[in-house]
Coordinates of C-alpha atoms in Angstrom, one line a residue:
X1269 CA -3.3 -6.1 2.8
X1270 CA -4.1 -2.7 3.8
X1271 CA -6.9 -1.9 5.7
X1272 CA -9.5 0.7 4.9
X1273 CA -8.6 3.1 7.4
X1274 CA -5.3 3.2 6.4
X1275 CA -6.3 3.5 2.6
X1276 CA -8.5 6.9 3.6
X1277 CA -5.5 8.3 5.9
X1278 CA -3.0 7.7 2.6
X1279 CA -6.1 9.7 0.5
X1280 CA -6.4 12.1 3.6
X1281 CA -2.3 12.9 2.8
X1282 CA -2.7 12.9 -0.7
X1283 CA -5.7 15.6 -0.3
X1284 CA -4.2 17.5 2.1
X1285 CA -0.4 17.6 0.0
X1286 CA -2.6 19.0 -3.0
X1287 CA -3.7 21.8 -0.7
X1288 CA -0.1 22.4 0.6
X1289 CA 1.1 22.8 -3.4
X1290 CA -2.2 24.6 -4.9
X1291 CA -0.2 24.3 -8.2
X1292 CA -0.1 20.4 -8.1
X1293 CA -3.1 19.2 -10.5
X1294 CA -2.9 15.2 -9.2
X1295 CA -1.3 13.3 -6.5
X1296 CA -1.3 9.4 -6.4
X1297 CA -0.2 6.7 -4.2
X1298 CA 0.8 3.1 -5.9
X1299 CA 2.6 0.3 -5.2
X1300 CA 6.2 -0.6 -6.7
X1301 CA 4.1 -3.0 -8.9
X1302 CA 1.7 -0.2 -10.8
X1303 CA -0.9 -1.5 -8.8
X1304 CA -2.8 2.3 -7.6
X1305 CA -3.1 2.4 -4.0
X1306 CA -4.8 5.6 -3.3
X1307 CA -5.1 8.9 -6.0
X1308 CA -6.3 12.4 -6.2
X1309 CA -5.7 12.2 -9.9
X1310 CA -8.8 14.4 -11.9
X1311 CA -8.8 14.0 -15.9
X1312 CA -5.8 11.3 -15.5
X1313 CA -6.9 7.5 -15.2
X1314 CA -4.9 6.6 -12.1
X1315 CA -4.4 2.6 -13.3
X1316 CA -2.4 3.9 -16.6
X1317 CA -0.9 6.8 -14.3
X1318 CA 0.3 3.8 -11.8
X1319 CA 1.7 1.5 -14.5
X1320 CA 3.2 3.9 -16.5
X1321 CA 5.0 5.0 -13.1
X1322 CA 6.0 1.4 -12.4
X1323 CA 7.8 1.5 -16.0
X1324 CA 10.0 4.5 -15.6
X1325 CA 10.6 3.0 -11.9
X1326 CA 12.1 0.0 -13.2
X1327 CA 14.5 2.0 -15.6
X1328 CA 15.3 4.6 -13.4
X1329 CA 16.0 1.7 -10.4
X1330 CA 18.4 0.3 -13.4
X1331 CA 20.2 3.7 -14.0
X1332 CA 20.8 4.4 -10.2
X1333 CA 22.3 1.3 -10.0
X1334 CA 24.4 0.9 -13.2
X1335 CA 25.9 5.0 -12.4
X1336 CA 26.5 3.7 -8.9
X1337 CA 24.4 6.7 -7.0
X1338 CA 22.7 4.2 -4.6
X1339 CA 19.1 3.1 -4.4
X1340 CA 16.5 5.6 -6.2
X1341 CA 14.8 8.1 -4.5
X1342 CA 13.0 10.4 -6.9
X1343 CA 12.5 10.9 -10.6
X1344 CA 11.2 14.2 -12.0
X1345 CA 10.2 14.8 -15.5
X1346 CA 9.9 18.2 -17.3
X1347 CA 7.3 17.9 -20.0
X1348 CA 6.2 21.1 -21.6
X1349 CA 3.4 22.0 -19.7
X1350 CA 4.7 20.9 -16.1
X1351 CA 6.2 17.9 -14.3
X1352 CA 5.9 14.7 -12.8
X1353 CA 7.7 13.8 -9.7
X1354 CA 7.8 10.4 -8.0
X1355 CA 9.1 9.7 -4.4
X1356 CA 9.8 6.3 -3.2
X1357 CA 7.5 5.7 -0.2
X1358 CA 8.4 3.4 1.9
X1359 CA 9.4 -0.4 1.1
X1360 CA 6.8 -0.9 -1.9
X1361 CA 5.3 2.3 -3.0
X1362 CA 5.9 5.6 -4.2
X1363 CA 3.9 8.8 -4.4
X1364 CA 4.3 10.1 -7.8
X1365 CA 2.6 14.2 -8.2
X1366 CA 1.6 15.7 -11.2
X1367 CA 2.3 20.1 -11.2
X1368 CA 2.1 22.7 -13.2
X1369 CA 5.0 24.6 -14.9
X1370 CA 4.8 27.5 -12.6
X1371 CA 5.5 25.3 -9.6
X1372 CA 8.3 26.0 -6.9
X1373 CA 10.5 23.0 -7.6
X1374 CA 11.6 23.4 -4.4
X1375 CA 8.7 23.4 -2.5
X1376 CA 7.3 20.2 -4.8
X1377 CA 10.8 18.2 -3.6
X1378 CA 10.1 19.4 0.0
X1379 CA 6.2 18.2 0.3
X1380 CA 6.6 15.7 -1.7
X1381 CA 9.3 14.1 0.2
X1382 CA 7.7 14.5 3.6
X1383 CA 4.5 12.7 2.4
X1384 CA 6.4 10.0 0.6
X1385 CA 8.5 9.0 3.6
X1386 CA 4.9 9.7 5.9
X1387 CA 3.1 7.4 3.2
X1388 CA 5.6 4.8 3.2
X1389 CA 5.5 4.2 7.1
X1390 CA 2.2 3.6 6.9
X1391 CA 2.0 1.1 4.1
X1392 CA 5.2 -0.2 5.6
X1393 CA 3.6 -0.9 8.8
X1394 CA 0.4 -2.1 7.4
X1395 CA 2.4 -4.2 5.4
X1396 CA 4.2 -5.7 8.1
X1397 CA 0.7 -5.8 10.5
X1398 CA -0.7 -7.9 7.6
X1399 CA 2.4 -10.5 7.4
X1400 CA 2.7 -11.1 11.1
X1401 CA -1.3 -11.8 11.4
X1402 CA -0.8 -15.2 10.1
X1403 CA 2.3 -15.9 12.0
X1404 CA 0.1 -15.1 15.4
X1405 CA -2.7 -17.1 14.2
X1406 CA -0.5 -20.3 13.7
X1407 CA 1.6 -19.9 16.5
X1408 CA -1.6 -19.6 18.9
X1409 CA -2.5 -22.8 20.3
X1410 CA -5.8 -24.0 18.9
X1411 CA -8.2 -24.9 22.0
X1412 CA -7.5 -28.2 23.5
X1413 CA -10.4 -30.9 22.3
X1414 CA -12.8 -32.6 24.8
X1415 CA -13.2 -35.5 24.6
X1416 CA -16.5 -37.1 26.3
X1417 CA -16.9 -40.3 28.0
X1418 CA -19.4 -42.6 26.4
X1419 CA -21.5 -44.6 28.0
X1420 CA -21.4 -48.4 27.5
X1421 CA -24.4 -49.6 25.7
X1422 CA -26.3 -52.6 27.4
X1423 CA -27.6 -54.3 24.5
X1424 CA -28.8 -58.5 25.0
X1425 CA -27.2 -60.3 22.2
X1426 CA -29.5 -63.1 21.4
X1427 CA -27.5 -66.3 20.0
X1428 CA -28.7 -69.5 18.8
X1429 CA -28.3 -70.9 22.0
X1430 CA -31.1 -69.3 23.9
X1431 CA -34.1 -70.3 23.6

């Protein structure tokens, strides 16, 4: 689980990338899954924008492999009014950007590379922060019990033989 500080530093890089590329219109952070982590997106809905980045994932994960070019590491799309580029981020995300036609290609690889691979260390070692929690918490002792001494209790037991 990530925390919440390391949810705003991700929005913090996603702001901060837009100012970078003035020509990029949305920026968004999500997980492998379409699950959104963080976005900038304005006039896109970031869950359909996450999912519909999880979709093209899968089948551009499949073309890599089946062409033999090695694990993915970007897709960009030319639509008619501008692009969409996705980075893998880390282990289990990827930062996908949303840019006008009249953006420097170049520069939109360049930024949004370094804030991918910037991105994915931090979810990367939030993620692994998160998995090794419960490995401390079991393997820390729990406290070693007390145990009190009781006192005997002096009761007279009364039988049929007394009188």
């Amino acid at each position: 689980m990530v925390s919440e500080d390391d949810l705003r530093t991700v929005l913090e890089e996603l702001h901060r990338l837009r100012t970078r590329v003035p020509q990029l219109t949305g920026a968004l952070a999500a997980g492998v899954d379409g699950l959104v982590v963080a976005h900038d997106t304005p006039d896109v809905d970031p869950d359909g924008l996450a999912a519909l980045t999880a979709a093209a994932l899968g089948v551009s994960v499949r073309v890599a492999d089946a062409t033999g070019n090695g694990g993915l590491r970007e897709l960009l799309v030319r639509g008619e009014r501008g692009y969409v580029a996705t980075y893998a981020a880390g282990r289990s995300a990827v930062l996908t950007l949303l840019a006008q036609d009249r953006v420097n290609v170049g520069r939109l690889h360049l930024e949004g590379r370094r804030s991918g691979a910037l991105i994915g260390e931090l979810l990367d070692a939030a993620e692994a922060a998160a998995q090794a929690a419960p490995a401390r918490r079991s393997a820390t002792p729990a406290p070693a019990r007390t145990r009190t001494t009781r006192t005997p209790r002096t009761t007279t037991a009364r039988t049929t033989t007394d009188s």
